């Protein structure tokens, strides 16, 4: 089944199942508890912290999109990533790419390290990963493309290193979504998503996912959701299901807009550098072409001065200065003071997250309108 169809239909057609009265839109089971027919008998659902039919349906849809054996829906992307790190114990060592969403770095430094897990933050695309592996190393954690610098990491190559050393390989696939990239097929063990972004797609709901191809990891994650209570609520599950129905259309349109904006920025003399994997002749382009079906709709660029960066943020009208991505609306973010504000100054500088850097997530508006908005911001500077 093509991924465009998978966004709308599961192989097992639960939507036309008599159980749901033939509802085309999967129902929202807004219930906390379920009647037990008899002692020792269950309808399959006992209490919604453990599982709920709407959440179960969403999880099947996402597992199918990523070709995993199971997916688990969490209240946020951070709740999903936190659950994954519960797989590790004090003394374990993780190799993480240095350029990650700032919230993940905050989790690793402030919660995981407090729990005795240690990290080596390295450039997984450039450095020799194997030289950082020690006897306590348990996993490699990356995003690709990375947030916000859009570095592309070779998933297959990294998975071979992970396999050779018996490490778990975890990929945050938020930026390309399952529509453009499926890391489990390229050798990853676990995929995480901020479902808040492209999967939900409307800047209106928070969600997170863990997808795996291992029954053992899935069981551990199910135990955690049941015990910790971080599963996604039924109505939010339904909103994400509705978002996924248009994932293919949104991804294509947003990517078209991103490419138009990249072309504009590459010609703009007040722009120092554009970071986008779809730029031919770059290393990221070659890797992305091999492992993904598209380049996505995230564009990072460096303005010629911090003053210009601030002016753009103040001047754009159609493009909103806001801290998220992957929705129908085009958003512009200042990673230095927003998404990566809690990352130590030296770490930010090392990764290139300076006061010049702006990150755009294109929505599905008309591309000429978006370019006119940006153009006006450049023309009114200085
Ligand atoms: C790449 C990436 N992963 C994870 C997250 C965290 O997701 P959430 O905000 O849904 O907790 C974000 C949030 O921006 C992100 O950009």
Short mmCIF file of N, CA and C in Angstrom, two decimals, residues 170-292:
data_model
loop_
_atom_site.label_atom_id
_atom_site.label_comp_id
_atom_site.label_asym_id
_atom_site.label_seq_id
_atom_site.Cartn_x
_atom_site.Cartn_y
_atom_site.Cartn_z
N UNK A 170 18.58 5.09 17.86
CA UNK A 170 17.32 5.84 18.01
C UNK A 170 17.35 7.06 17.09
N UNK A 171 16.31 7.22 16.28
CA UNK A 171 16.26 8.35 15.35
C UNK A 171 15.00 9.18 15.60
N UNK A 172 15.18 10.47 15.83
CA UNK A 172 14.05 11.40 15.90
C UNK A 172 13.73 11.78 14.46
N UNK A 173 12.57 11.32 13.98
CA UNK A 173 12.21 11.49 12.56
C UNK A 173 11.20 12.62 12.37
N UNK A 174 11.15 13.54 13.34
CA UNK A 174 10.15 14.61 13.30
C UNK A 174 10.24 15.46 12.03
N UNK A 175 11.47 15.84 11.62
CA UNK A 175 11.62 16.83 10.56
C UNK A 175 11.14 16.36 9.18
N UNK A 176 11.33 15.08 8.87
CA UNK A 176 10.88 14.62 7.54
C UNK A 176 9.55 13.88 7.61
N UNK A 177 9.19 13.41 8.81
CA UNK A 177 7.95 12.66 9.02
C UNK A 177 8.03 11.33 8.24
N UNK A 178 7.15 10.37 8.58
CA UNK A 178 7.20 9.09 7.84
C UNK A 178 6.87 9.25 6.37
N UNK A 179 6.30 10.39 5.99
CA UNK A 179 5.97 10.57 4.58
C UNK A 179 7.24 10.60 3.73
N UNK A 180 8.29 11.24 4.25
CA UNK A 180 9.52 11.35 3.46
C UNK A 180 10.63 10.38 3.88
N UNK A 181 10.57 9.85 5.09
CA UNK A 181 11.70 9.04 5.57
C UNK A 181 11.23 7.97 6.56
N UNK A 182 11.75 6.75 6.44
CA UNK A 182 11.42 5.66 7.35
C UNK A 182 12.70 5.06 7.94
N UNK A 183 13.21 5.61 9.03
CA UNK A 183 14.49 5.14 9.59
C UNK A 183 14.51 3.67 9.99
N UNK A 184 13.36 3.09 10.39
CA UNK A 184 13.38 1.68 10.79
C UNK A 184 13.79 0.80 9.61
N UNK A 185 13.42 1.23 8.41
CA UNK A 185 13.78 0.45 7.21
C UNK A 185 15.25 0.60 6.87
N UNK A 186 15.89 1.63 7.45
CA UNK A 186 17.31 1.88 7.16
C UNK A 186 18.20 1.39 8.29
N UNK A 187 17.59 0.67 9.26
CA UNK A 187 18.41 0.06 10.30
C UNK A 187 18.23 0.61 11.70
N UNK A 188 17.38 1.64 11.87
CA UNK A 188 17.16 2.16 13.23
C UNK A 188 16.32 1.16 14.02
N UNK A 189 16.48 1.19 15.36
CA UNK A 189 15.70 0.30 16.23
C UNK A 189 14.45 1.00 16.75
N UNK A 190 14.60 2.30 16.98
CA UNK A 190 13.49 3.08 17.55
C UNK A 190 13.39 4.40 16.79
N UNK A 191 12.16 4.78 16.46
CA UNK A 191 11.93 6.10 15.87
C UNK A 191 11.08 6.88 16.87
N UNK A 192 11.45 8.13 17.10
CA UNK A 192 10.58 8.99 17.91
C UNK A 192 10.10 10.16 17.06
N UNK A 193 8.94 10.67 17.43
CA UNK A 193 8.36 11.81 16.72
C UNK A 193 7.78 12.80 17.72
N UNK A 194 7.91 14.06 17.40
CA UNK A 194 7.00 15.03 17.99
C UNK A 194 5.80 15.03 17.05
N UNK A 195 4.72 14.41 17.49
CA UNK A 195 3.49 14.35 16.67
C UNK A 195 2.81 15.70 16.59
N UNK A 196 3.26 16.60 17.45
CA UNK A 196 2.81 18.00 17.46
C UNK A 196 3.07 18.66 16.11
N UNK A 197 4.07 18.15 15.40
CA UNK A 197 4.56 18.82 14.18
C UNK A 197 3.82 18.31 12.94
N UNK A 198 4.51 17.63 12.04
CA UNK A 198 3.89 17.29 10.75
C UNK A 198 2.72 16.31 10.89
N UNK A 199 2.80 15.36 11.82
CA UNK A 199 1.73 14.36 11.91
C UNK A 199 0.41 15.03 12.28
N UNK A 200 0.43 15.86 13.31
CA UNK A 200 -0.77 16.64 13.66
C UNK A 200 -1.04 17.69 12.59
N UNK A 201 -0.01 18.47 12.31
CA UNK A 201 0.00 19.33 11.14
C UNK A 201 -0.78 20.62 11.18
N UNK A 202 -1.43 20.95 12.28
CA UNK A 202 -2.27 22.17 12.29
C UNK A 202 -1.92 23.12 13.44
N UNK A 203 -0.78 22.93 14.06
CA UNK A 203 -0.36 23.79 15.16
C UNK A 203 -1.43 23.90 16.25
N UNK A 204 -2.15 22.79 16.48
CA UNK A 204 -3.22 22.89 17.48
C UNK A 204 -3.22 21.78 18.53
N UNK A 205 -2.33 20.79 18.40
CA UNK A 205 -2.35 19.65 19.33
C UNK A 205 -0.92 19.20 19.64
N UNK A 206 -0.67 18.82 20.86
CA UNK A 206 0.62 18.24 21.22
C UNK A 206 0.50 16.72 21.21
N UNK A 207 1.55 16.06 20.76
CA UNK A 207 1.56 14.58 20.77
C UNK A 207 2.99 14.09 20.55
N UNK A 208 3.23 12.85 20.91
CA UNK A 208 4.55 12.26 20.64
C UNK A 208 4.41 10.78 20.35
N UNK A 209 5.37 10.21 19.64
CA UNK A 209 5.30 8.78 19.29
C UNK A 209 6.64 8.11 19.49
N UNK A 210 6.56 6.85 19.92
CA UNK A 210 7.72 5.94 19.88
C UNK A 210 7.29 4.82 18.94
N UNK A 211 8.09 4.54 17.93
CA UNK A 211 7.78 3.44 17.02
C UNK A 211 8.97 2.49 17.04
N UNK A 212 8.70 1.20 17.09
CA UNK A 212 9.80 0.24 17.13
C UNK A 212 9.48 -1.00 16.30
N UNK A 213 10.54 -1.68 15.93
CA UNK A 213 10.34 -2.96 15.24
C UNK A 213 10.69 -4.12 16.17
N UNK A 214 10.87 -3.81 17.47
CA UNK A 214 11.20 -4.86 18.43
C UNK A 214 10.05 -5.08 19.40
N UNK A 215 9.60 -6.33 19.47
CA UNK A 215 8.49 -6.68 20.40
C UNK A 215 8.91 -6.37 21.84
N UNK A 216 10.19 -6.62 22.12
CA UNK A 216 10.68 -6.45 23.50
C UNK A 216 10.61 -4.97 23.91
N UNK A 217 11.05 -4.09 23.00
CA UNK A 217 11.01 -2.66 23.32
C UNK A 217 9.56 -2.21 23.43
N UNK A 218 8.71 -2.72 22.55
CA UNK A 218 7.30 -2.34 22.59
C UNK A 218 6.69 -2.72 23.93
N UNK A 219 7.00 -3.91 24.42
CA UNK A 219 6.46 -4.34 25.73
C UNK A 219 6.92 -3.42 26.84
N UNK A 220 8.20 -3.05 26.80
CA UNK A 220 8.73 -2.16 27.84
C UNK A 220 8.02 -0.80 27.78
N UNK A 221 7.78 -0.31 26.57
CA UNK A 221 7.12 1.00 26.40
C UNK A 221 5.67 0.93 26.88
N UNK A 222 4.99 -0.19 26.60
CA UNK A 222 3.59 -0.36 27.05
C UNK A 222 3.53 -0.38 28.58
N UNK A 223 4.53 -1.03 29.19
CA UNK A 223 4.58 -1.05 30.66
C UNK A 223 4.74 0.38 31.19
N UNK A 224 5.57 1.17 30.51
CA UNK A 224 5.81 2.55 30.95
C UNK A 224 4.56 3.41 30.82
N UNK A 225 3.89 3.32 29.68
CA UNK A 225 2.68 4.13 29.47
C UNK A 225 1.65 3.80 30.56
N UNK A 226 1.53 2.50 30.85
CA UNK A 226 0.58 2.05 31.89
C UNK A 226 0.99 2.57 33.27
N UNK A 227 2.30 2.58 33.53
CA UNK A 227 2.77 2.88 34.87
C UNK A 227 2.90 4.38 35.10
N UNK A 228 3.41 5.08 34.08
CA UNK A 228 3.68 6.51 34.25
C UNK A 228 2.46 7.36 33.88
N UNK A 229 1.66 6.87 32.92
CA UNK A 229 0.44 7.60 32.56
C UNK A 229 0.66 8.75 31.60
N UNK A 230 1.58 8.54 30.65
CA UNK A 230 1.90 9.64 29.72
C UNK A 230 1.27 9.44 28.34
N UNK A 231 0.25 8.59 28.27
CA UNK A 231 -0.40 8.32 26.98
C UNK A 231 -1.24 9.49 26.50
N UNK A 232 -1.49 9.53 25.20
CA UNK A 232 -2.23 10.63 24.59
C UNK A 232 -3.74 10.46 24.84
N UNK A 233 -4.41 11.57 25.16
CA UNK A 233 -5.85 11.55 25.47
C UNK A 233 -6.66 11.30 24.19
N UNK A 234 -7.86 10.70 24.33
CA UNK A 234 -8.65 10.29 23.15
C UNK A 234 -8.93 11.42 22.14
N UNK A 235 -9.31 12.59 22.62
CA UNK A 235 -9.64 13.66 21.66
C UNK A 235 -8.39 14.09 20.89
N UNK A 236 -7.25 14.17 21.58
CA UNK A 236 -6.00 14.54 20.91
C UNK A 236 -5.60 13.46 19.89
N UNK A 237 -5.89 12.19 20.24
CA UNK A 237 -5.61 11.10 19.28
C UNK A 237 -6.41 11.34 18.01
N UNK A 238 -7.65 11.72 18.19
CA UNK A 238 -8.53 11.93 17.03
C UNK A 238 -8.02 13.10 16.18
N UNK A 239 -7.57 14.17 16.86
CA UNK A 239 -7.04 15.32 16.10
C UNK A 239 -5.81 14.91 15.29
N UNK A 240 -4.95 14.08 15.87
CA UNK A 240 -3.75 13.64 15.14
C UNK A 240 -4.17 12.71 13.99
N UNK A 241 -5.15 11.86 14.23
CA UNK A 241 -5.65 10.99 13.14
C UNK A 241 -6.16 11.84 11.98
N UNK A 242 -6.89 12.90 12.32
CA UNK A 242 -7.41 13.78 11.27
C UNK A 242 -6.27 14.48 10.55
N UNK A 243 -5.25 14.90 11.31
CA UNK A 243 -4.10 15.55 10.69
C UNK A 243 -3.39 14.61 9.71
N UNK A 244 -3.23 13.36 10.11
CA UNK A 244 -2.50 12.39 9.28
C UNK A 244 -3.19 12.17 7.93
N UNK A 245 -4.52 12.33 7.92
CA UNK A 245 -5.24 12.11 6.64
C UNK A 245 -4.70 13.01 5.53
N UNK A 246 -4.23 14.20 5.87
CA UNK A 246 -3.74 15.12 4.84
C UNK A 246 -2.21 15.25 4.86
N UNK A 247 -1.53 14.32 5.55
CA UNK A 247 -0.07 14.41 5.67
C UNK A 247 0.60 14.51 4.30
N UNK A 248 0.20 13.64 3.38
CA UNK A 248 0.85 13.60 2.06
C UNK A 248 0.69 14.94 1.34
N UNK A 249 -0.52 15.46 1.31
CA UNK A 249 -0.77 16.72 0.61
C UNK A 249 0.00 17.87 1.25
N UNK A 250 -0.02 17.89 2.58
CA UNK A 250 0.67 18.99 3.29
C UNK A 250 2.18 18.92 3.09
N UNK A 251 2.73 17.71 3.19
CA UNK A 251 4.19 17.57 3.06
C UNK A 251 4.66 18.03 1.69
N UNK A 252 3.91 17.64 0.66
CA UNK A 252 4.30 18.01 -0.71
C UNK A 252 4.23 19.52 -0.90
N UNK A 253 3.12 20.10 -0.44
CA UNK A 253 2.92 21.54 -0.65
C UNK A 253 3.93 22.36 0.18
N UNK A 254 4.14 21.94 1.42
CA UNK A 254 5.07 22.68 2.28
C UNK A 254 6.49 22.58 1.71
N UNK A 255 6.83 21.41 1.16
CA UNK A 255 8.16 21.24 0.56
C UNK A 255 8.32 22.16 -0.67
N UNK A 256 7.27 22.25 -1.47
CA UNK A 256 7.31 23.14 -2.65
C UNK A 256 7.55 24.58 -2.19
N UNK A 257 6.87 24.99 -1.13
CA UNK A 257 7.05 26.34 -0.59
C UNK A 257 8.47 26.54 -0.07
N UNK A 258 8.99 25.51 0.62
CA UNK A 258 10.36 25.60 1.17
C UNK A 258 11.36 25.78 0.03
N UNK A 259 11.17 25.02 -1.04
CA UNK A 259 12.12 25.10 -2.15
C UNK A 259 12.09 26.49 -2.79
N UNK A 260 10.90 27.08 -2.89
CA UNK A 260 10.78 28.44 -3.45
C UNK A 260 11.48 29.45 -2.53
N UNK A 261 11.31 29.27 -1.24
CA UNK A 261 11.95 30.19 -0.27
C UNK A 261 13.47 30.02 -0.31
N UNK A 262 13.94 28.79 -0.44
CA UNK A 262 15.39 28.55 -0.54
C UNK A 262 15.96 29.27 -1.76
N UNK A 263 15.27 29.15 -2.88
CA UNK A 263 15.74 29.83 -4.10
C UNK A 263 15.83 31.33 -3.89
N UNK A 264 14.82 31.88 -3.23
CA UNK A 264 14.81 33.33 -2.95
C UNK A 264 15.98 33.69 -2.03
N UNK A 265 16.16 32.92 -0.96
CA UNK A 265 17.22 33.24 0.03
C UNK A 265 18.62 33.10 -0.59
N UNK A 266 18.79 32.11 -1.48
CA UNK A 266 20.11 31.92 -2.09
C UNK A 266 20.52 33.12 -2.95
N UNK A 267 19.51 33.84 -3.45
CA UNK A 267 19.81 35.01 -4.30
C UNK A 267 19.89 36.30 -3.51
N UNK A 268 19.49 36.27 -2.24
CA UNK A 268 19.42 37.49 -1.44
C UNK A 268 20.82 37.82 -0.87
N UNK A 269 21.40 38.97 -1.26
CA UNK A 269 22.76 39.29 -0.82
C UNK A 269 22.92 39.47 0.70
N UNK A 270 21.81 39.77 1.40
CA UNK A 270 21.93 39.96 2.86
C UNK A 270 21.85 38.63 3.63
N UNK A 271 21.85 37.52 2.88
CA UNK A 271 21.84 36.20 3.53
C UNK A 271 23.25 35.60 3.42
N UNK A 272 23.81 35.20 4.58
CA UNK A 272 25.17 34.64 4.60
C UNK A 272 25.19 33.18 4.15
N UNK A 273 24.21 32.40 4.63
CA UNK A 273 24.20 30.97 4.29
C UNK A 273 22.80 30.39 4.43
N UNK A 274 22.48 29.46 3.54
CA UNK A 274 21.18 28.78 3.63
C UNK A 274 21.45 27.30 3.93
N UNK A 275 20.76 26.76 4.92
CA UNK A 275 20.93 25.35 5.29
C UNK A 275 19.65 24.60 4.93
N UNK A 276 19.71 23.80 3.89
CA UNK A 276 18.54 23.02 3.45
C UNK A 276 19.07 21.80 2.71
N UNK A 277 18.61 20.61 3.04
CA UNK A 277 19.20 19.41 2.41
C UNK A 277 18.94 19.30 0.92
N UNK A 278 17.99 20.08 0.41
CA UNK A 278 17.66 19.98 -1.02
C UNK A 278 18.54 20.84 -1.91
N UNK A 279 19.63 21.40 -1.37
CA UNK A 279 20.51 22.23 -2.21
C UNK A 279 21.55 21.31 -2.87
N UNK A 280 21.46 21.24 -4.20
CA UNK A 280 22.37 20.35 -4.96
C UNK A 280 23.83 20.72 -4.70
N UNK A 281 24.69 19.70 -4.72
CA UNK A 281 26.11 19.96 -4.55
C UNK A 281 26.54 19.92 -3.09
N UNK A 282 25.58 19.79 -2.16
CA UNK A 282 25.96 19.70 -0.75
C UNK A 282 25.99 18.22 -0.34
N UNK A 283 26.75 17.94 0.74
CA UNK A 283 26.86 16.56 1.21
C UNK A 283 25.48 16.06 1.69
N UNK A 284 24.76 16.95 2.35
CA UNK A 284 23.44 16.61 2.87
C UNK A 284 22.50 16.18 1.75
N UNK A 285 22.60 16.83 0.60
CA UNK A 285 21.74 16.52 -0.54
C UNK A 285 21.95 15.07 -0.98
N UNK A 286 23.22 14.69 -1.10
CA UNK A 286 23.53 13.33 -1.58
C UNK A 286 23.02 12.27 -0.61
N UNK A 287 23.22 12.51 0.70
CA UNK A 287 22.78 11.50 1.70
C UNK A 287 21.25 11.46 1.74
N UNK A 288 20.65 12.65 1.74
CA UNK A 288 19.19 12.73 1.83
C UNK A 288 18.54 12.03 0.63
N UNK A 289 19.13 12.20 -0.53
CA UNK A 289 18.58 11.58 -1.75
C UNK A 289 18.57 10.06 -1.65
N UNK A 290 19.61 9.54 -0.96
CA UNK A 290 19.74 8.08 -0.81
C UNK A 290 18.72 7.52 0.19
N UNK A 291 18.46 8.27 1.26
CA UNK A 291 17.71 7.67 2.36
C UNK A 291 16.31 8.22 2.57
N UNK A 292 15.97 9.29 1.82
CA UNK A 292 14.64 9.89 2.03
C UNK A 292 13.94 10.09 0.69
#
